[in-house]
Short mmCIF file of C-alpha atoms and ligand atoms in Angstrom, two decimals:
data_model
loop_
_atom_site.label_atom_id
_atom_site.label_comp_id
_atom_site.label_asym_id
_atom_site.label_seq_id
_atom_site.Cartn_x
_atom_site.Cartn_y
_atom_site.Cartn_z
CA MET A 1 -28.30 -6.33 6.60
CA PRO A 2 -26.32 -8.25 3.92
CA LEU A 3 -23.15 -6.93 2.26
CA VAL A 4 -24.04 -4.22 -0.26
CA THR A 5 -22.44 -3.07 -3.53
CA THR A 6 -21.10 0.47 -3.92
CA LYS A 7 -23.81 1.52 -6.42
CA GLU A 8 -26.16 3.26 -4.00
CA MET A 9 -23.31 4.62 -1.86
CA PHE A 10 -21.60 6.24 -4.85
CA LYS A 11 -24.81 7.74 -6.19
CA LYS A 12 -25.50 9.43 -2.85
CA ALA A 13 -21.84 10.44 -2.40
CA TYR A 14 -21.69 12.01 -5.87
CA GLU A 15 -24.90 13.96 -5.31
CA GLY A 16 -24.01 14.88 -1.73
CA GLY A 17 -20.44 16.05 -2.43
CA TYR A 18 -18.69 13.65 -0.10
CA ALA A 19 -16.64 10.45 -0.43
CA ILE A 20 -16.73 6.97 1.07
CA GLY A 21 -13.60 5.69 2.82
CA ALA A 22 -12.21 2.46 1.39
CA PHE A 23 -10.04 1.03 4.13
CA ASN A 24 -7.68 -1.93 3.66
CA VAL A 25 -8.20 -4.77 6.12
CA ASN A 26 -6.28 -7.90 6.99
CA ASN A 27 -7.09 -8.83 10.60
CA MET A 28 -9.75 -8.69 13.29
CA GLU A 29 -8.50 -5.64 15.18
CA ILE A 30 -8.32 -3.53 12.02
CA ILE A 31 -11.84 -4.56 10.97
CA GLN A 32 -13.18 -3.88 14.47
CA GLY A 33 -11.46 -0.49 14.76
CA ILE A 34 -12.76 0.71 11.38
CA THR A 35 -16.31 -0.58 11.76
CA GLU A 36 -16.73 0.62 15.35
CA ALA A 37 -15.66 4.12 14.30
CA ALA A 38 -18.09 4.06 11.37
CA LYS A 39 -20.87 2.91 13.64
CA LYS A 40 -20.18 5.75 16.08
CA VAL A 41 -20.61 8.34 13.33
CA ASN A 42 -23.13 6.40 11.22
CA ALA A 43 -21.04 6.20 8.04
CA PRO A 44 -21.20 3.79 5.09
CA LEU A 45 -18.01 1.82 4.51
CA ILE A 46 -15.96 -0.01 1.92
CA LEU A 47 -13.66 -2.63 3.40
CA GLN A 48 -11.06 -3.71 0.87
CA VAL A 49 -8.77 -6.67 0.67
CA SER A 50 -5.60 -6.81 -1.44
CA ALA A 51 -4.29 -10.06 -2.95
CA GLY A 52 -1.57 -9.98 -0.28
CA ALA A 53 -4.06 -9.47 2.55
CA ARG A 54 -6.17 -12.34 1.25
CA LYS A 55 -3.13 -14.59 1.14
CA TYR A 56 -2.14 -13.50 4.65
CA ALA A 57 -5.48 -13.84 6.42
CA ASN A 58 -7.38 -16.37 4.22
CA HIS A 59 -10.48 -15.49 2.18
CA THR A 60 -12.97 -17.27 4.47
CA TYR A 61 -11.65 -15.66 7.66
CA LEU A 62 -11.90 -12.19 6.14
CA VAL A 63 -15.43 -12.70 4.79
CA LYS A 64 -16.62 -14.07 8.14
CA LEU A 65 -15.00 -11.21 10.07
CA VAL A 66 -16.66 -8.67 7.80
CA GLU A 67 -20.01 -10.47 8.14
CA ALA A 68 -19.58 -10.32 11.92
CA ALA A 69 -18.91 -6.58 11.69
CA ILE A 70 -22.13 -6.10 9.71
CA GLU A 71 -24.07 -8.04 12.31
CA GLU A 72 -22.57 -5.89 15.08
CA THR A 73 -22.98 -2.52 13.37
CA ASN A 74 -25.88 -2.92 10.94
CA LEU A 75 -24.07 -0.53 8.57
CA PRO A 76 -24.07 -0.64 4.76
CA ILE A 77 -20.67 -2.24 4.06
CA ALA A 78 -19.22 -3.26 0.68
CA LEU A 79 -16.50 -5.89 0.55
CA HIS A 80 -14.07 -5.04 -2.25
CA LEU A 81 -11.03 -6.66 -3.87
CA ASP A 82 -8.25 -4.06 -4.06
CA HIS A 83 -5.94 -4.18 -7.11
CA GLY A 84 -7.12 -7.47 -8.61
CA ASP A 85 -4.52 -8.41 -11.20
CA SER A 86 -6.27 -11.26 -13.05
CA PHE A 87 -9.70 -12.45 -14.14
CA GLU A 88 -9.25 -15.59 -11.99
CA LEU A 89 -8.61 -13.60 -8.80
CA CYS A 90 -11.64 -11.37 -9.43
CA LYS A 91 -13.79 -14.41 -10.20
CA SER A 92 -12.67 -16.18 -7.04
CA CYS A 93 -13.54 -13.13 -4.88
CA ILE A 94 -16.96 -12.69 -6.54
CA ASP A 95 -17.71 -16.42 -6.20
CA GLY A 96 -16.64 -16.14 -2.54
CA GLY A 97 -19.06 -13.34 -1.66
CA PHE A 98 -17.25 -10.05 -2.41
CA THR A 99 -19.69 -7.44 -3.72
CA SER A 100 -17.11 -5.37 -5.56
CA VAL A 101 -13.78 -5.96 -7.31
CA MET A 102 -11.08 -3.83 -8.82
CA ILE A 103 -9.42 -5.14 -11.93
CA ASP A 104 -6.20 -3.20 -12.23
CA GLY A 105 -5.10 -3.40 -15.83
CA SER A 106 -3.37 -0.02 -15.62
CA HIS A 107 0.04 -1.58 -16.34
CA LEU A 108 -1.23 -3.18 -19.57
CA PRO A 109 -1.36 -1.67 -23.05
CA TYR A 110 -4.66 0.25 -23.45
CA GLU A 111 -6.51 -2.34 -25.58
CA GLU A 112 -5.46 -5.19 -23.25
CA ASN A 113 -6.65 -3.21 -20.22
CA ILE A 114 -10.02 -2.79 -21.96
CA ALA A 115 -10.30 -6.48 -22.89
CA LEU A 116 -9.44 -7.73 -19.37
CA THR A 117 -11.65 -5.18 -17.63
CA LYS A 118 -14.60 -5.96 -19.92
CA LYS A 119 -14.27 -9.68 -19.19
CA VAL A 120 -14.36 -9.05 -15.43
CA VAL A 121 -17.31 -6.65 -15.79
CA GLU A 122 -19.35 -9.24 -17.72
CA TYR A 123 -18.69 -11.88 -15.06
CA ALA A 124 -19.35 -9.51 -12.14
CA HIS A 125 -22.52 -7.89 -13.48
CA ALA A 126 -24.09 -11.27 -14.22
CA ARG A 127 -23.68 -12.02 -10.49
CA GLY A 128 -24.73 -8.67 -9.02
CA ALA A 129 -21.22 -7.42 -8.24
CA VAL A 130 -19.65 -4.13 -9.35
CA VAL A 131 -16.24 -3.36 -10.87
CA GLU A 132 -13.63 -0.62 -10.53
CA GLY A 133 -11.16 -0.15 -13.39
CA GLU A 134 -8.01 1.97 -13.58
CA LEU A 135 -6.51 4.25 -16.20
CA GLY A 136 -3.14 5.89 -15.62
CA ARG A 137 -0.46 4.57 -13.29
CA LEU A 138 0.31 5.50 -9.70
CA ALA A 139 3.83 5.41 -8.33
CA GLY A 140 4.61 3.48 -5.15
CA VAL A 141 4.68 0.01 -3.68
CA GLU A 142 1.92 -2.65 -3.59
CA ASP A 143 2.94 -6.13 -2.58
CA ASP A 144 5.83 -7.09 -4.88
CA VAL A 145 5.04 -4.43 -7.47
CA ASN A 146 7.14 -1.31 -7.17
CA VAL A 147 6.28 1.40 -9.69
CA SER A 148 8.97 4.06 -9.86
CA ALA A 149 8.03 7.73 -10.23
CA GLU A 150 9.46 7.63 -13.79
CA ASP A 151 7.15 4.74 -14.76
CA ALA A 152 4.06 6.38 -13.24
CA SER A 153 1.79 8.29 -15.59
CA TYR A 154 -1.18 10.57 -15.22
CA THR A 155 -4.59 9.50 -16.54
CA ARG A 156 -5.26 10.82 -20.05
CA PRO A 157 -8.72 12.47 -19.97
CA GLU A 158 -9.16 11.87 -23.70
CA GLU A 159 -9.31 8.11 -23.02
CA VAL A 160 -11.88 7.93 -20.24
CA ILE A 161 -15.14 8.00 -22.22
CA ASP A 162 -13.94 5.25 -24.55
CA PHE A 163 -12.66 3.15 -21.62
CA VAL A 164 -15.80 3.45 -19.52
CA THR A 165 -18.15 2.88 -22.46
CA ARG A 166 -16.33 -0.12 -23.87
CA THR A 167 -15.69 -1.87 -20.54
CA GLY A 168 -18.92 -1.06 -18.68
CA VAL A 169 -17.05 -0.40 -15.40
CA ASP A 170 -18.98 1.06 -12.46
CA SER A 171 -16.18 3.34 -11.21
CA LEU A 172 -12.78 4.50 -12.43
CA ALA A 173 -9.52 4.96 -10.52
CA ILE A 174 -7.39 7.75 -11.96
CA ALA A 175 -3.80 8.88 -11.45
CA ILE A 176 -3.45 12.58 -10.57
CA GLY A 177 -0.25 12.50 -8.52
CA THR A 178 -1.12 10.40 -5.48
CA SER A 179 0.98 7.29 -4.86
CA HIS A 180 0.94 4.20 -2.68
CA GLY A 181 2.86 3.88 0.58
CA ALA A 182 4.29 6.28 3.16
CA TYR A 183 6.83 8.11 0.95
CA LYS A 184 4.68 10.02 -1.51
CA PHE A 185 6.83 13.10 -1.97
CA LYS A 186 10.55 13.76 -1.64
CA PRO A 187 11.67 15.75 1.44
CA GLY A 188 11.26 19.45 0.68
CA GLN A 189 9.02 18.73 -2.33
CA LYS A 190 5.68 20.56 -2.25
CA PRO A 191 2.80 18.04 -2.41
CA GLN A 192 0.80 18.68 -5.56
CA LEU A 193 -2.11 16.93 -7.26
CA ARG A 194 -3.37 17.45 -10.82
CA PHE A 195 -6.87 18.68 -9.99
CA ASP A 196 -7.08 19.94 -13.57
CA ILE A 197 -7.02 16.31 -14.78
CA LEU A 198 -9.70 15.34 -12.24
CA GLU A 199 -11.87 18.21 -13.46
CA GLU A 200 -11.43 17.30 -17.11
CA VAL A 201 -12.24 13.64 -16.39
CA SER A 202 -15.38 14.54 -14.44
CA LYS A 203 -16.58 16.88 -17.20
CA LYS A 204 -16.27 14.03 -19.67
CA LEU A 205 -18.07 11.58 -17.35
CA PRO A 206 -20.86 13.52 -15.62
CA GLY A 207 -22.32 11.65 -12.65
CA PHE A 208 -19.69 8.90 -12.85
CA PRO A 209 -17.83 7.90 -9.64
CA ILE A 210 -14.07 8.46 -9.61
CA VAL A 211 -11.69 6.66 -7.23
CA LEU A 212 -8.54 8.03 -5.61
CA HIS A 213 -5.87 5.52 -4.62
CA GLY A 214 -2.78 6.31 -2.58
CA ALA A 215 -4.70 8.81 -0.48
CA SER A 216 -3.15 8.43 2.98
CA SER A 217 -2.04 11.66 4.62
CA VAL A 218 0.82 9.86 6.40
CA ILE A 219 -0.24 11.67 9.55
CA PRO A 220 2.86 13.28 11.12
CA GLU A 221 1.69 12.52 14.68
CA TYR A 222 1.98 8.76 14.00
CA VAL A 223 5.27 9.04 12.14
CA GLU A 224 6.68 11.04 15.08
CA MET A 225 5.40 8.42 17.54
CA ILE A 226 7.06 5.66 15.53
CA ASN A 227 10.35 7.56 15.40
CA ALA A 228 10.16 8.41 19.11
CA ASN A 229 9.86 4.73 19.92
CA GLY A 230 12.70 3.15 18.00
CA GLY A 231 11.36 3.44 14.44
CA GLU A 232 13.11 5.00 11.48
CA MET A 233 10.75 6.76 9.05
CA PRO A 234 12.18 10.28 8.88
CA ASP A 235 11.07 11.17 5.34
CA ALA A 236 7.49 9.82 5.32
CA ILE A 237 5.20 12.37 3.61
CA GLY A 238 1.56 12.01 2.48
CA ILE A 239 -1.31 13.88 0.82
CA PRO A 240 -2.39 16.99 2.75
CA GLU A 241 -5.90 16.64 4.20
CA GLU A 242 -7.08 19.83 2.55
CA MET A 243 -6.45 18.29 -0.90
CA LEU A 244 -8.40 15.18 0.05
CA ARG A 245 -11.32 17.32 1.28
CA GLN A 246 -11.30 19.09 -2.07
CA ALA A 247 -11.31 15.74 -3.90
CA ALA A 248 -14.11 14.37 -1.71
CA LYS A 249 -16.36 17.29 -2.69
CA SER A 250 -15.80 16.56 -6.39
CA ALA A 251 -16.56 13.47 -8.51
CA VAL A 252 -14.28 11.41 -6.26
CA CYS A 253 -16.61 9.02 -4.44
CA LYS A 254 -14.07 6.51 -3.06
CA ILE A 255 -10.86 7.40 -1.24
CA ASN A 256 -8.43 4.54 -0.51
CA ILE A 257 -6.61 4.49 2.80
CA ASP A 258 -4.16 1.84 3.93
CA SER A 259 -0.84 3.37 4.98
CA ASP A 260 -2.44 5.63 7.62
CA LEU A 261 -4.01 2.54 9.24
CA ARG A 262 -0.64 0.78 9.28
CA LEU A 263 1.05 3.82 10.79
CA ALA A 264 -1.60 4.30 13.49
CA MET A 265 -1.41 0.67 14.50
CA THR A 266 2.38 0.44 14.46
CA ALA A 267 2.81 3.74 16.32
CA SER A 268 0.48 2.58 19.05
CA ILE A 269 2.16 -0.83 19.42
CA ARG A 270 5.68 0.62 19.42
CA LYS A 271 4.71 3.17 22.09
CA TYR A 272 2.99 0.58 24.25
CA LEU A 273 5.86 -1.90 24.15
CA ASN A 274 8.42 0.83 24.72
CA GLU A 275 6.54 2.00 27.81
CA ASN A 276 5.77 -1.53 29.04
CA PRO A 277 8.84 -3.62 28.20
CA SER A 278 7.83 -6.53 30.46
CA HIS A 279 4.33 -7.03 28.93
CA PHE A 280 3.83 -9.91 26.54
CA ASP A 281 0.05 -10.49 26.29
CA PRO A 282 -0.94 -9.44 22.72
CA ARG A 283 -4.29 -8.17 24.00
CA GLN A 284 -2.47 -5.53 26.02
CA TYR A 285 -0.94 -3.86 22.97
CA LEU A 286 -3.61 -4.76 20.39
CA LYS A 287 -6.35 -3.05 22.41
CA PRO A 288 -4.75 0.42 22.18
CA ALA A 289 -3.80 -0.36 18.57
CA ARG A 290 -7.46 -1.05 17.76
CA GLU A 291 -8.42 2.18 19.56
CA ALA A 292 -5.85 4.09 17.49
CA ILE A 293 -7.46 2.74 14.30
CA MET A 294 -10.88 3.73 15.62
CA ASP A 295 -9.72 7.25 16.43
CA LEU A 296 -8.04 7.62 13.02
CA VAL A 297 -11.08 6.40 11.07
CA GLU A 298 -13.51 8.60 13.00
CA LYS A 299 -11.35 11.65 12.20
CA LYS A 300 -11.04 10.64 8.51
CA ILE A 301 -14.81 10.24 8.20
CA LYS A 302 -15.65 13.52 9.92
CA ASN A 303 -12.79 15.79 8.84
CA VAL A 304 -11.82 14.50 5.40
CA LEU A 305 -14.45 12.28 3.74
CA GLY A 306 -17.59 14.01 5.00
CA CYS A 307 -19.65 10.78 5.01
CA ASP A 308 -20.65 10.90 8.68
CA GLY A 309 -24.40 10.50 9.12
CA LYS A 310 -24.76 9.09 5.57
CA ALA A 311 -25.20 5.37 6.35
O1 LIG B 401 -2.71 -0.30 -2.75
C1 LIG B 401 -2.21 -1.16 -2.04
C2 LIG B 401 -2.65 -1.39 -0.65
O2 LIG B 401 -1.99 -0.52 0.21
C3 LIG B 401 -2.46 -2.83 -0.28
O3 LIG B 401 -1.15 -3.12 0.04
O4 LIG B 401 -0.72 -5.17 -1.32
O5 LIG B 401 0.74 -4.60 0.65
O6 LIG B 401 -1.62 -5.41 1.00
P1 LIG B 401 -0.65 -4.68 0.09
P1 LIG B 402 -2.14 4.49 0.72
O1 LIG B 402 -0.85 3.72 0.64
O2 LIG B 402 -1.92 5.94 0.45
O3 LIG B 402 -2.86 4.26 1.99
O4 LIG B 402 -3.09 3.96 -0.47
C1 LIG B 402 -3.85 2.80 -0.31
C2 LIG B 402 -4.47 2.35 -1.57
O5 LIG B 402 -4.56 3.03 -2.56
C3 LIG B 402 -5.04 0.99 -1.57
O6 LIG B 402 -5.49 0.61 -2.82
ZN1 LIG B 403 -4.38 1.39 -4.47
#
C-alpha cells in the first residue's frame, strides 16, 4: 500500500464519531513503536514531521522509515508536515513525497494567512496532496517559537466559513484552550477547553474535519517516573483524557500528540539507566523505550481516539 492522504480517513472518522491520532516522529524507534501499536489494533495513522524533526533526522531518512513501516504493517498511513511556516517548506515536503501538509499562518494577519494558505492549497491539490490550515493561536512552545498565554487567542467562529471557502483547505486546526508542550495549565488551575467554540465552528462547517493541536494528556505515570529517576518536571499538566474523548466524538478528526511520546520515551530511558548504571549499549534502553511508545499509542487509540479496527 502506498502512503495515503487524510481525505478518506477524515470522512470515515467524521461519520464514525472517532478521531485519527497524528503522532510526531523523528527517529526509527518512535516510528516503529507507533506503527506496531497501530498494527496490533488495526488503526489508520497520521505520522507527522515538524520542521525541527526534519532538520534533525533528514527528509529522506524519515520518508524511507515511514515507507518501511507501511511495508511492515500494510496500514493506511498519511505522512504530514506539522506546522509548516512557509510556502517553500510545504512545497519541498510535497515534492519529497509527503501526502499532507499544514501551513500554519495563524500568527499572520487574517488576510495574509488566507493568501499564504491559498497558495499552498493550489500547489498541493495540483499534486494530489491535502492541506491543513489554522485559525486562532495556541499557547506553548514549538521549536524556537514560544507563544505566551497572553498572545494566544481562541478561534473566532465567525471567520471559519470565509477562511475555508477562500483558501480551499481540507481541514482546519482551531484554538479552544489546548497548548503545546508539557505545561498546559498552571498548578492548581482546572483544565478547561472551549467546547462551545468547537460546537459553533462545527455548526458553521458541517461535515468538515477539525484538528486539535496540543492534545497530549501529559500522563502523570510518565511524569512521576521521570521525577523518580532524577528528572525535574513537577508542574507538568495536560489535557484530561475525558475531554479528548469528547472531542474525538465531535467534528475533531485529527488529534495531535507529541509531548506524551517524548515523556513515555524519556521516562523509560531514565528508569532503565537508573536501574542499570553500568549498561551502555543503546539497544538495551531503546528497546524498552520503543515498547513504552507502543504501549502508549495502543492505549491512546483504544481509550481516547476510538479508531481501533478502522484501518
Ligand atoms: O507542535 C509542535 C510539535 O510538538 C513539534 O515540536 O517543533 O519541537 O519538533 P518540535
Ligand atoms: P502536544 O505538545 O500536546 O503533544 O501537541 C503536539 C502538537 O500539537 C503537534 O503539532
Ligand atoms: Zn501543533
